[in-house]
CSV table of C-alpha atoms and ligand atoms in Angstrom, one decimal:
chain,number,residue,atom,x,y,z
A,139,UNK,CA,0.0,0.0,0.0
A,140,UNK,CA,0.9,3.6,-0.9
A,141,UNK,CA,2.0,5.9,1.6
A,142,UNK,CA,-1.0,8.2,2.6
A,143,UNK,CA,0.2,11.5,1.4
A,144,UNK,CA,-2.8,13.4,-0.7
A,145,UNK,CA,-6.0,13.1,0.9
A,146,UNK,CA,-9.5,13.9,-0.7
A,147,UNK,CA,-11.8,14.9,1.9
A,148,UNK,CA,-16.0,14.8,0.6
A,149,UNK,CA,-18.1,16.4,3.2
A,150,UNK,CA,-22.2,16.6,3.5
A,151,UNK,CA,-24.9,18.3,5.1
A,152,UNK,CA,-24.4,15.9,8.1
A,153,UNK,CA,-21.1,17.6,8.7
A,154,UNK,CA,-23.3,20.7,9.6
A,155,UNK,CA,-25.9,18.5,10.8
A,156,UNK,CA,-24.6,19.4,14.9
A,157,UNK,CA,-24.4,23.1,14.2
A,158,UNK,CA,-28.2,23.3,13.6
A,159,UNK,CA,-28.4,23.3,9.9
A,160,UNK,CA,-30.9,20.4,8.8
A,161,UNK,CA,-30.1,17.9,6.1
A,162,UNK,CA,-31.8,17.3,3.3
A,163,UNK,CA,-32.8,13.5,3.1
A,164,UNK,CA,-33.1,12.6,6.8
A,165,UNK,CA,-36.4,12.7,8.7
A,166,UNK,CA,-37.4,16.3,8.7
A,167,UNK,CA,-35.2,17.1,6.4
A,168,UNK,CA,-35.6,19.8,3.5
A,169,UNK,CA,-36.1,18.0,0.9
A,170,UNK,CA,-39.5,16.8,3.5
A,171,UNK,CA,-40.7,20.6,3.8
A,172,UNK,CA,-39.8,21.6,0.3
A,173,UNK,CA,-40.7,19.7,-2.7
A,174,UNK,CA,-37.1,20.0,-4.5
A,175,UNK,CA,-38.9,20.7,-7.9
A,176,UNK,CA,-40.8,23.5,-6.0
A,177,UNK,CA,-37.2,25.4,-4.5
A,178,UNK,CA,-34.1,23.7,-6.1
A,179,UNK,CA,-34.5,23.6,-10.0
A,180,UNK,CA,-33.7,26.4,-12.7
A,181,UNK,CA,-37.4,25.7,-14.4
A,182,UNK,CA,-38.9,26.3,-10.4
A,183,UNK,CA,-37.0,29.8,-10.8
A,184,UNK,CA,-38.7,30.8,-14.0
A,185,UNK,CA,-41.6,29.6,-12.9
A,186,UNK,CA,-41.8,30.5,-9.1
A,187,UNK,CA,-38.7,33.1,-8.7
A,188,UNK,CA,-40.3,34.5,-5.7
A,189,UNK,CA,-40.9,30.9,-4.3
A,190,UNK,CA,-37.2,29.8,-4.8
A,191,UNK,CA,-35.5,33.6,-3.9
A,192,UNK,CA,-37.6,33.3,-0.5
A,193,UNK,CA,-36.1,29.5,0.4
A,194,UNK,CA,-32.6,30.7,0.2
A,195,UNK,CA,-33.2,34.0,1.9
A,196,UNK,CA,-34.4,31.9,4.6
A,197,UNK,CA,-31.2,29.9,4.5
A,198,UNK,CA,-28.6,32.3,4.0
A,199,UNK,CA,-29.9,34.5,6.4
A,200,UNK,CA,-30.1,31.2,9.0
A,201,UNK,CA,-26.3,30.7,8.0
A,202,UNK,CA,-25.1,33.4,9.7
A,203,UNK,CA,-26.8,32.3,12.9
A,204,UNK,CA,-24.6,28.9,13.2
A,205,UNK,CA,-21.2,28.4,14.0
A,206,UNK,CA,-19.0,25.6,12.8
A,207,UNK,CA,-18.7,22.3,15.3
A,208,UNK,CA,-16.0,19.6,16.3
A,209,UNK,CA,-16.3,18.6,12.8
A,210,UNK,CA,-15.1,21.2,11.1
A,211,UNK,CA,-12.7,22.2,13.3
A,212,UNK,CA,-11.1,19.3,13.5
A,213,UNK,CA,-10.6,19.2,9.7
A,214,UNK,CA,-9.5,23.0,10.0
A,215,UNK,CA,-6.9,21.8,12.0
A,216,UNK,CA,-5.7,18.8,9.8
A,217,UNK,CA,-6.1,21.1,7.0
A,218,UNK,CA,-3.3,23.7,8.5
A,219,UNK,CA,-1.1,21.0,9.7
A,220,UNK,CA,-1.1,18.3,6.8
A,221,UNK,CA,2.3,18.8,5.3
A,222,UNK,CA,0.8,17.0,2.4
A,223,UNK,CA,-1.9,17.4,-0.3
A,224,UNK,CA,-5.4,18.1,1.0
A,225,UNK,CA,-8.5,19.2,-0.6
A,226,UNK,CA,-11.6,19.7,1.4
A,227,UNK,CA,-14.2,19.1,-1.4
A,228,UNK,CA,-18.0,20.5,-0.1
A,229,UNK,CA,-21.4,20.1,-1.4
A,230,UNK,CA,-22.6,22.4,1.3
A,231,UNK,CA,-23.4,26.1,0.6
A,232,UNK,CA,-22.9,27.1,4.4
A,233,UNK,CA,-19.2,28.7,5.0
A,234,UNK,CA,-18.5,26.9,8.3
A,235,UNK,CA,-15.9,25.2,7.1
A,236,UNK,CA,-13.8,28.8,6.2
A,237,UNK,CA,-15.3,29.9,9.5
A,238,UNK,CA,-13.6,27.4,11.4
A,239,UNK,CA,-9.8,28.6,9.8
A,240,UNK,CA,-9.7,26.2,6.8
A,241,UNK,CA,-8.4,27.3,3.6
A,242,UNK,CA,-8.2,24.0,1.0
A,243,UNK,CA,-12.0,24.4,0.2
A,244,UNK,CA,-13.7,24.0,-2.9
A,245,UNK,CA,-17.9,24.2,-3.3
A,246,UNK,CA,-18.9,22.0,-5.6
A,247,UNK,CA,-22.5,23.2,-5.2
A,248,UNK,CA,-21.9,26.8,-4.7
A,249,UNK,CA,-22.5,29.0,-2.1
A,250,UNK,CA,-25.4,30.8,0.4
A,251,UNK,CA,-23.1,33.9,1.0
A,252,UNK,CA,-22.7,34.8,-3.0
A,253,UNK,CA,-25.3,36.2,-5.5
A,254,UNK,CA,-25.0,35.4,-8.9
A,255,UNK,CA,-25.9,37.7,-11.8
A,256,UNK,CA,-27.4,36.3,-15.0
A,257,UNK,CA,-26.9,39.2,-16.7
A,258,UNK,CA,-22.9,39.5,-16.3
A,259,UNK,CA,-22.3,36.6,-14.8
A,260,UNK,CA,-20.2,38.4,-11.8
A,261,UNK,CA,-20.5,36.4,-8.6
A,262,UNK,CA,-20.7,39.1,-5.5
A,263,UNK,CA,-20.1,38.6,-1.8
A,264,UNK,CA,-23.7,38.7,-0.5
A,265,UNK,CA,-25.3,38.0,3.1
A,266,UNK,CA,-28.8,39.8,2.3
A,267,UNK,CA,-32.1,39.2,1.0
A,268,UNK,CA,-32.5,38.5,-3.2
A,269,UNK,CA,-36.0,38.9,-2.9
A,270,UNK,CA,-36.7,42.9,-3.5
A,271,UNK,CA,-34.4,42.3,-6.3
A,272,UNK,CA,-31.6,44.6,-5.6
A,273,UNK,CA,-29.0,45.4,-8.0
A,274,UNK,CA,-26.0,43.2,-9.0
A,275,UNK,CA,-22.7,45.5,-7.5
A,276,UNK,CA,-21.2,44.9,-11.2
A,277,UNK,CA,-23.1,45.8,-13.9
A,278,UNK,CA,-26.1,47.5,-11.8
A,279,UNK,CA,-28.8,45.1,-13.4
A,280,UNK,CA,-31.6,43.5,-10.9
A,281,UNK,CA,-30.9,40.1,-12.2
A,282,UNK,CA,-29.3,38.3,-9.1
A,283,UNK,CA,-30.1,34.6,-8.3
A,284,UNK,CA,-28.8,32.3,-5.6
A,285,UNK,CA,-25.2,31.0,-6.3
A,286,UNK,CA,-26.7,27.4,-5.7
A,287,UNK,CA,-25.7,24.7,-8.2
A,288,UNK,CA,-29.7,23.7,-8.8
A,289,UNK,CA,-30.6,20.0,-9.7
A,290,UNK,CA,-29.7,20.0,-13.5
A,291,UNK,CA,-27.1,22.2,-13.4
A,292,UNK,CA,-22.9,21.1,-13.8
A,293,UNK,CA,-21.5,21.3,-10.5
A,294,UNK,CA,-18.6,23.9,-10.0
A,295,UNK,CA,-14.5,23.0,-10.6
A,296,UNK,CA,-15.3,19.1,-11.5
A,297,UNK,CA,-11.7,19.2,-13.4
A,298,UNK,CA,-9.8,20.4,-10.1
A,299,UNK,CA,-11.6,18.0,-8.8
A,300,UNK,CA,-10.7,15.2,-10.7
A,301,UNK,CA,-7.5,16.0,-10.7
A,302,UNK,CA,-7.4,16.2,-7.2
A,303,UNK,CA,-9.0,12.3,-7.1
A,304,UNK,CA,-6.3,11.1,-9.0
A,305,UNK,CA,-3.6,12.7,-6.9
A,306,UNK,CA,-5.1,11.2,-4.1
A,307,UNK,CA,-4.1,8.5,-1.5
A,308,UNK,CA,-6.2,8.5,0.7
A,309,UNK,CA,-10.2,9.4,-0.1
A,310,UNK,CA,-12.9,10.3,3.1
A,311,UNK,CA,-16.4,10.9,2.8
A,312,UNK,CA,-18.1,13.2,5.7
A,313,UNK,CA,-21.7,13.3,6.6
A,314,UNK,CA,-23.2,12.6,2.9
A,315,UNK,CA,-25.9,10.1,1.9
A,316,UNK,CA,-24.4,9.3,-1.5
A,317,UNK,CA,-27.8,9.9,-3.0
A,318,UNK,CA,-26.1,12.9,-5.6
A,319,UNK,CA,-24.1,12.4,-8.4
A,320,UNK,CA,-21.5,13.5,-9.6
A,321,UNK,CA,-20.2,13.5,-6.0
A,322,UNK,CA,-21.8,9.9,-4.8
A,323,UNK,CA,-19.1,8.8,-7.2
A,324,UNK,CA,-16.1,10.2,-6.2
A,325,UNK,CA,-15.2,7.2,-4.1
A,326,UNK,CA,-15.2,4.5,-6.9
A,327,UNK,CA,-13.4,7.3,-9.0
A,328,UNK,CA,-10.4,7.3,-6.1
A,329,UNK,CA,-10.9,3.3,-5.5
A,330,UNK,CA,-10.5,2.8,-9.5
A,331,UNK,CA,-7.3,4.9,-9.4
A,332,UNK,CA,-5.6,3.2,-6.4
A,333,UNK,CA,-6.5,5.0,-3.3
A,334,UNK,CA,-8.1,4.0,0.1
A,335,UNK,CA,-11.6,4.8,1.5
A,336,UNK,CA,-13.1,5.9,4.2
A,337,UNK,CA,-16.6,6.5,5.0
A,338,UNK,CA,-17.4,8.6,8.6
A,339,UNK,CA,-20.9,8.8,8.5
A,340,UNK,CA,-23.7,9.0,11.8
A,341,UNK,CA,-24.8,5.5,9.7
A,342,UNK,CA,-24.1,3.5,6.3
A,343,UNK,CA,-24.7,5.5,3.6
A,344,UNK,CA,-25.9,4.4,-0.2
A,345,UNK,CA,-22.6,4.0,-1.0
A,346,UNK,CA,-20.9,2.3,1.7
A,347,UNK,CA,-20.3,-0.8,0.4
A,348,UNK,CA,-17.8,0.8,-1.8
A,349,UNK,CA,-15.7,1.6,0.8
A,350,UNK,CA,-12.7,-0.3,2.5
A,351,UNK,CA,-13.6,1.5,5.9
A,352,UNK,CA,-16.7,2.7,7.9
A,353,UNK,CA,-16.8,4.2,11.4
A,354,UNK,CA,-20.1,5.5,12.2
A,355,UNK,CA,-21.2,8.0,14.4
A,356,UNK,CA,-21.9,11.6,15.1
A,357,UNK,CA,-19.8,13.5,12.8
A,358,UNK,CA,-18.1,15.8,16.2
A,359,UNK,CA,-17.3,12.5,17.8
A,360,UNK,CA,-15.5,10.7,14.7
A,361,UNK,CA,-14.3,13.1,12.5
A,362,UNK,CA,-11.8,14.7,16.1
A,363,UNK,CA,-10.5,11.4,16.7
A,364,UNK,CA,-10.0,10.2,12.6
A,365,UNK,CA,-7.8,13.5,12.8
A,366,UNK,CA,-6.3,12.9,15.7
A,367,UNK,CA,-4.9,9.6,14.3
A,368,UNK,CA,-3.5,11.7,10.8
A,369,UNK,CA,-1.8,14.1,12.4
A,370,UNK,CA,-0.1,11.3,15.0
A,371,UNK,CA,1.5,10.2,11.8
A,372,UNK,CA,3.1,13.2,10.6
B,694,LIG,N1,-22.9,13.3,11.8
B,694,LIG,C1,-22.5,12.6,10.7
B,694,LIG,N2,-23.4,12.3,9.7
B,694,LIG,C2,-24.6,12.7,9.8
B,694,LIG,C3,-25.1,13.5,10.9
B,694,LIG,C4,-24.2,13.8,12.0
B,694,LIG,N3,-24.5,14.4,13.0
B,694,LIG,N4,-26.4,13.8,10.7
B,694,LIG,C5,-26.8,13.2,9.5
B,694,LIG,N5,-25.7,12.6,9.0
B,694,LIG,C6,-25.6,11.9,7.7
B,694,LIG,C7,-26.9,11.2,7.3
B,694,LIG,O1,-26.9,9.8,7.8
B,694,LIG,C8,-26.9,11.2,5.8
B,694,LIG,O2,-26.2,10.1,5.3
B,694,LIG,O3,-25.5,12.9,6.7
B,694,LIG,C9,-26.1,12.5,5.5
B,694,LIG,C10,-26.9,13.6,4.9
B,694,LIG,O4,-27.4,13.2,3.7
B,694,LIG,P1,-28.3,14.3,2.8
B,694,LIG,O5,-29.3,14.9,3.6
B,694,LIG,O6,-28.7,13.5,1.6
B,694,LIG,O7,-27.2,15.4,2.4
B,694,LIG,P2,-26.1,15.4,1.3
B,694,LIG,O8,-25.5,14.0,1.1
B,694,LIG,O9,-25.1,16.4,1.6
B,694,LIG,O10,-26.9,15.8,0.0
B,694,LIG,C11,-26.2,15.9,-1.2
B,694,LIG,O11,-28.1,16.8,-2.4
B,694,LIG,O12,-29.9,18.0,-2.0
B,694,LIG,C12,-28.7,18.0,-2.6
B,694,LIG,O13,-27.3,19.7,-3.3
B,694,LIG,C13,-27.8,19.1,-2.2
B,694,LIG,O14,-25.5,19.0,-1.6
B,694,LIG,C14,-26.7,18.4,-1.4
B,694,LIG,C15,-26.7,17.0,-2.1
């Protein structure tokens, strides 16, 4: 076996899961209050923009209330003192992850605190309403939507991310049900291409069969300890 020196690190919603934000699949999660082709769809925009512009100024504007957990701390931490590659790679649109100190994030899925104009295409810092339809800081035009990668729409930076998978050792999967694709199939990517797996999950996900490990539990109980036991090895 390969010395473990690039690691790809997948995180979910159940890595926010202890900091108050709700999933989307578990029981009460979003996806059971909101019909996803109601909120999360580029057709529900032009259909419903009020609708969808109203569900994420609920949740960007409950974003700010939370504070990261053990979790990401704990990665923060392995993230400054890894002397090796790392790449956190997030489907969550919350920042906790940057507000608990680390820096080798990418969102795959976008993110609550930017606006997106489909006039220019700018992407602005943003932590306020969309709904009165204020102007985009660029080019001045009201035509600002959620930066949310929507169901149908490519997710953000797939070739870093790629490229990333096949630099990596060593491939962990945080809190994610492994219902959503492209990301569910990160792990047979790394597997295919010689890496380990690791699934830390609060149970088995759709996908754990594919890999070598599984510890289960509450995402601030085994994501401190997993790190602990890297960073014992540097
Ligand atoms: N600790 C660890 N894991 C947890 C915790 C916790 N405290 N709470 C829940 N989980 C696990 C659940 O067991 C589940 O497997 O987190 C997972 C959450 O799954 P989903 O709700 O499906 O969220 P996620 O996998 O991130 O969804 C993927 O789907 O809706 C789209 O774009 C959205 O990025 C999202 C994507």
């Amino acid at each position: 076996m390969r010395p473990i020196r690039n690691i790809v690190i997948l995180t979910g919603a159940g890595v926010s899961a202890e900091s108050g934000i709700d999933t989307f699949r578990d029981a009460g999660g979003l996806w059971e209050q909101h019909r996803v082709e109601d909120v999360a769809t580029p057709e529900a925009f032009a259909r419903d923009p009020d609708l969808v512009l109203r569900f994420y100024d609920m949740r960007r504007s409950a974003v700010q209330e939370k504070e990261p957990n053990a979790a990401h701390r704990a990665l923060a931490r392995l993230d400054a003192e890894w002397p090796h590659g790392l790449l956190i790679v997030t489907q969550n649109v919350d920042d906790l992850h940057e507000r608990a100190g680390a820096k080798r994030v990418l969102h795959m899925h976008g993110e609550h605190l930017n606006a997106w104009c489909t006039a220019c295409d700018a992407r602005s810092p943003w932590s306020a309403p969309l709904l009165d339809r204020p102007p985009c800081p660029a080019c001045g035009e009201r035509a600002l939507r959620p930066d949310v990668v929507w169901f149908g729409e490519m997710p953000y930076r797939m070739d870093e991310i790629y490229d990333a998978l096949r630099a990596c050792d060593l491939f962990v999967s945080i809190g994610t049900s492994g219902a959503v694709y492209p990301a569910a199939g990160f792990v047979r990517n790394a597997r295919d291409l010689g890496a380990r797996t690791l699934e830390l999950n609060l149970e088995p996900s759709q996908g754990s069969l594919w890999f070598d490990e599984c510890r289960h539990g509450p995402a601030t109980e085994v994501v401190p300890a997993w790190v602990e036991g890297m960073l014992a090895r540097v």
